[in-house]
């Protein structure tokens, strides 16, 4: 799937986190419950896996992605071909 979306972000990490959120939400809203999210941003991947960040700008975005009520904990994160959970 390829798409383009205009966003206003202050950093590349914020763009990566928004892309992860948008992609996961798209899958869930279209009925895909078992999917893999691939990204090459190790910083965002670690934030999502640990469900924690000290970056106040990204804190609410990371919490929104990993919030159990958002159903995004079903994500299986893959970074550059190495599968992690």
GROMACS .gro file of N, CA and C in nm, residues 2-54:
model
  159
    2UNK      N    1   0.059   0.216  -0.084
    2UNK     CA    2   0.132   0.342  -0.086
    2UNK      C    3   0.031   0.456  -0.071
    3UNK      N    4   0.068   0.555   0.005
    3UNK     CA    5  -0.020   0.669   0.024
    3UNK      C    6   0.062   0.791   0.055
    4UNK      N    7  -0.001   0.904   0.044
    4UNK     CA    8   0.064   1.030   0.075
    4UNK      C    9  -0.031   1.111   0.162
    5UNK      N   10   0.024   1.174   0.263
    5UNK     CA   11  -0.057   1.251   0.356
    5UNK      C   12   0.024   1.373   0.400
    6UNK      N   13  -0.035   1.488   0.392
    6UNK     CA   14   0.035   1.609   0.434
    6UNK      C   15   0.025   1.622   0.586
    7UNK      N   16   0.139   1.632   0.652
    7UNK     CA   17   0.144   1.648   0.797
    7UNK      C   18   0.242   1.760   0.831
    8UNK      N   19   0.226   1.815   0.949
    8UNK     CA   20   0.315   1.920   0.998
    8UNK      C   21   0.387   1.865   1.120
    9UNK      N   22   0.512   1.825   1.102
    9UNK     CA   23   0.589   1.764   1.210
    9UNK      C   24   0.717   1.841   1.233
   10UNK      N   25   0.769   1.830   1.353
   10UNK     CA   26   0.891   1.902   1.390
   10UNK      C   27   1.017   1.816   1.377
   11UNK      N   28   1.000   1.682   1.362
   11UNK     CA   29   1.118   1.596   1.352
   11UNK      C   30   1.086   1.471   1.270
   12UNK      N   31   1.191   1.405   1.222
   12UNK     CA   32   1.173   1.281   1.148
   12UNK      C   33   1.114   1.171   1.237
   13UNK      N   34   1.145   1.172   1.367
   13UNK     CA   35   1.089   1.072   1.457
   13UNK      C   36   0.938   1.090   1.473
   14UNK      N   37   0.894   1.213   1.475
   14UNK     CA   38   0.751   1.239   1.485
   14UNK      C   39   0.680   1.190   1.358
   15UNK      N   40   0.741   1.208   1.243
   15UNK     CA   41   0.685   1.159   1.117
   15UNK      C   42   0.677   1.007   1.119
   16UNK      N   43   0.782   0.940   1.166
   16UNK     CA   44   0.782   0.793   1.173
   16UNK      C   45   0.672   0.743   1.266
   17UNK      N   46   0.655   0.807   1.380
   17UNK     CA   47   0.553   0.765   1.476
   17UNK      C   48   0.413   0.787   1.418
   18UNK      N   49   0.391   0.900   1.352
   18UNK     CA   50   0.261   0.926   1.289
   18UNK      C   51   0.233   0.826   1.178
   19UNK      N   52   0.334   0.791   1.101
   19UNK     CA   53   0.316   0.692   0.994
   19UNK      C   54   0.280   0.556   1.053
   20UNK      N   55   0.344   0.518   1.163
   20UNK     CA   56   0.311   0.392   1.229
   20UNK      C   57   0.167   0.394   1.279
   21UNK      N   58   0.127   0.504   1.339
   21UNK     CA   59  -0.010   0.515   1.389
   21UNK      C   60  -0.111   0.511   1.274
   22UNK      N   61  -0.085   0.585   1.169
   22UNK     CA   62  -0.176   0.589   1.056
   22UNK      C   63  -0.188   0.451   0.990
   23UNK      N   64  -0.074   0.385   0.969
   23UNK     CA   65  -0.075   0.253   0.906
   23UNK      C   66  -0.148   0.149   0.989
   24UNK      N   67  -0.125   0.148   1.118
   24UNK     CA   68  -0.192   0.053   1.206
   24UNK      C   69  -0.341   0.080   1.213
   25UNK      N   70  -0.378   0.208   1.224
   25UNK     CA   71  -0.520   0.243   1.225
   25UNK      C   72  -0.588   0.206   1.095
   26UNK      N   73  -0.521   0.226   0.982
   26UNK     CA   74  -0.577   0.191   0.853
   26UNK      C   75  -0.606   0.041   0.848
   27UNK      N   76  -0.510  -0.039   0.892
   27UNK     CA   77  -0.530  -0.185   0.892
   27UNK      C   78  -0.649  -0.224   0.979
   28UNK      N   79  -0.655  -0.171   1.100
   28UNK     CA   80  -0.763  -0.207   1.192
   28UNK      C   81  -0.899  -0.162   1.139
   29UNK      N   82  -0.907  -0.045   1.082
   29UNK     CA   83  -1.034   0.006   1.031
   29UNK      C   84  -1.080  -0.067   0.905
   30UNK      N   85  -0.987  -0.133   0.837
   30UNK     CA   86  -1.022  -0.209   0.717
   30UNK      C   87  -1.031  -0.358   0.743
   31UNK      N   88  -1.035  -0.396   0.871
   31UNK     CA   89  -1.058  -0.536   0.908
   31UNK      C   90  -0.936  -0.625   0.915
   32UNK      N   91  -0.818  -0.569   0.901
   32UNK     CA   92  -0.695  -0.648   0.912
   32UNK      C   93  -0.650  -0.647   1.058
   33UNK      N   94  -0.668  -0.760   1.125
   33UNK     CA   95  -0.632  -0.767   1.267
   33UNK      C   96  -0.495  -0.830   1.288
   34UNK      N   97  -0.447  -0.906   1.193
   34UNK     CA   98  -0.317  -0.972   1.203
   34UNK      C   99  -0.227  -0.913   1.095
   35UNK      N  100  -0.143  -0.819   1.132
   35UNK     CA  101  -0.057  -0.752   1.036
   35UNK      C  102   0.077  -0.721   1.099
   36UNK      N  103   0.173  -0.693   1.015
   36UNK     CA  104   0.307  -0.656   1.061
   36UNK      C  105   0.333  -0.512   1.022
   37UNK      N  106   0.392  -0.440   1.112
   37UNK     CA  107   0.430  -0.302   1.086
   37UNK      C  108   0.581  -0.299   1.069
   38UNK      N  109   0.627  -0.262   0.951
   38UNK     CA  110   0.770  -0.257   0.925
   38UNK      C  111   0.818  -0.113   0.930
   39UNK      N  112   0.928  -0.093   0.999
   39UNK     CA  113   0.986   0.040   1.005
   39UNK      C  114   1.137   0.027   1.022
   40UNK      N  115   1.208   0.130   0.980
   40UNK     CA  116   1.353   0.127   0.995
   40UNK      C  117   1.402   0.231   1.095
   41UNK      N  118   1.311   0.288   1.171
   41UNK     CA  119   1.348   0.386   1.272
   41UNK      C  120   1.359   0.314   1.408
   42UNK      N  121   1.481   0.282   1.444
   42UNK     CA  122   1.505   0.207   1.567
   42UNK      C  123   1.456   0.282   1.692
   43UNK      N  124   1.465   0.412   1.691
   43UNK     CA  125   1.422   0.491   1.807
   43UNK      C  126   1.273   0.474   1.832
   44UNK      N  127   1.192   0.488   1.729
   44UNK     CA  128   1.047   0.473   1.743
   44UNK      C  129   1.011   0.329   1.774
   45UNK      N  130   1.078   0.234   1.711
   45UNK     CA  131   1.052   0.092   1.739
   45UNK      C  132   1.074   0.063   1.887
   46UNK      N  133   1.184   0.111   1.943
   46UNK     CA  134   1.212   0.089   2.085
   46UNK      C  135   1.108   0.156   2.174
   47UNK      N  136   1.065   0.276   2.137
   47UNK     CA  137   0.961   0.344   2.215
   47UNK      C  138   0.832   0.264   2.214
   48UNK      N  139   0.796   0.209   2.099
   48UNK     CA  140   0.673   0.130   2.090
   48UNK      C  141   0.683  -0.001   2.167
   49UNK      N  142   0.796  -0.066   2.159
   49UNK     CA  143   0.813  -0.194   2.230
   49UNK      C  144   0.814  -0.171   2.381
   50UNK      N  145   0.884  -0.068   2.427
   50UNK     CA  146   0.891  -0.040   2.572
   50UNK      C  147   0.767   0.031   2.623
   51UNK      N  148   0.687   0.085   2.531
   51UNK     CA  149   0.567   0.162   2.567
   51UNK      C  150   0.604   0.277   2.661
   52UNK      N  151   0.719   0.337   2.635
   52UNK     CA  152   0.766   0.446   2.720
   52UNK      C  153   0.866   0.532   2.642
   53UNK      N  154   0.861   0.661   2.670
   53UNK     CA  155   0.960   0.753   2.614
   53UNK      C  156   0.978   0.872   2.708
   54UNK      N  157   1.095   0.926   2.709
   54UNK     CA  158   1.122   1.049   2.783
   54UNK      C  159   1.102   1.172   2.694
   0.00000   0.00000   0.00000
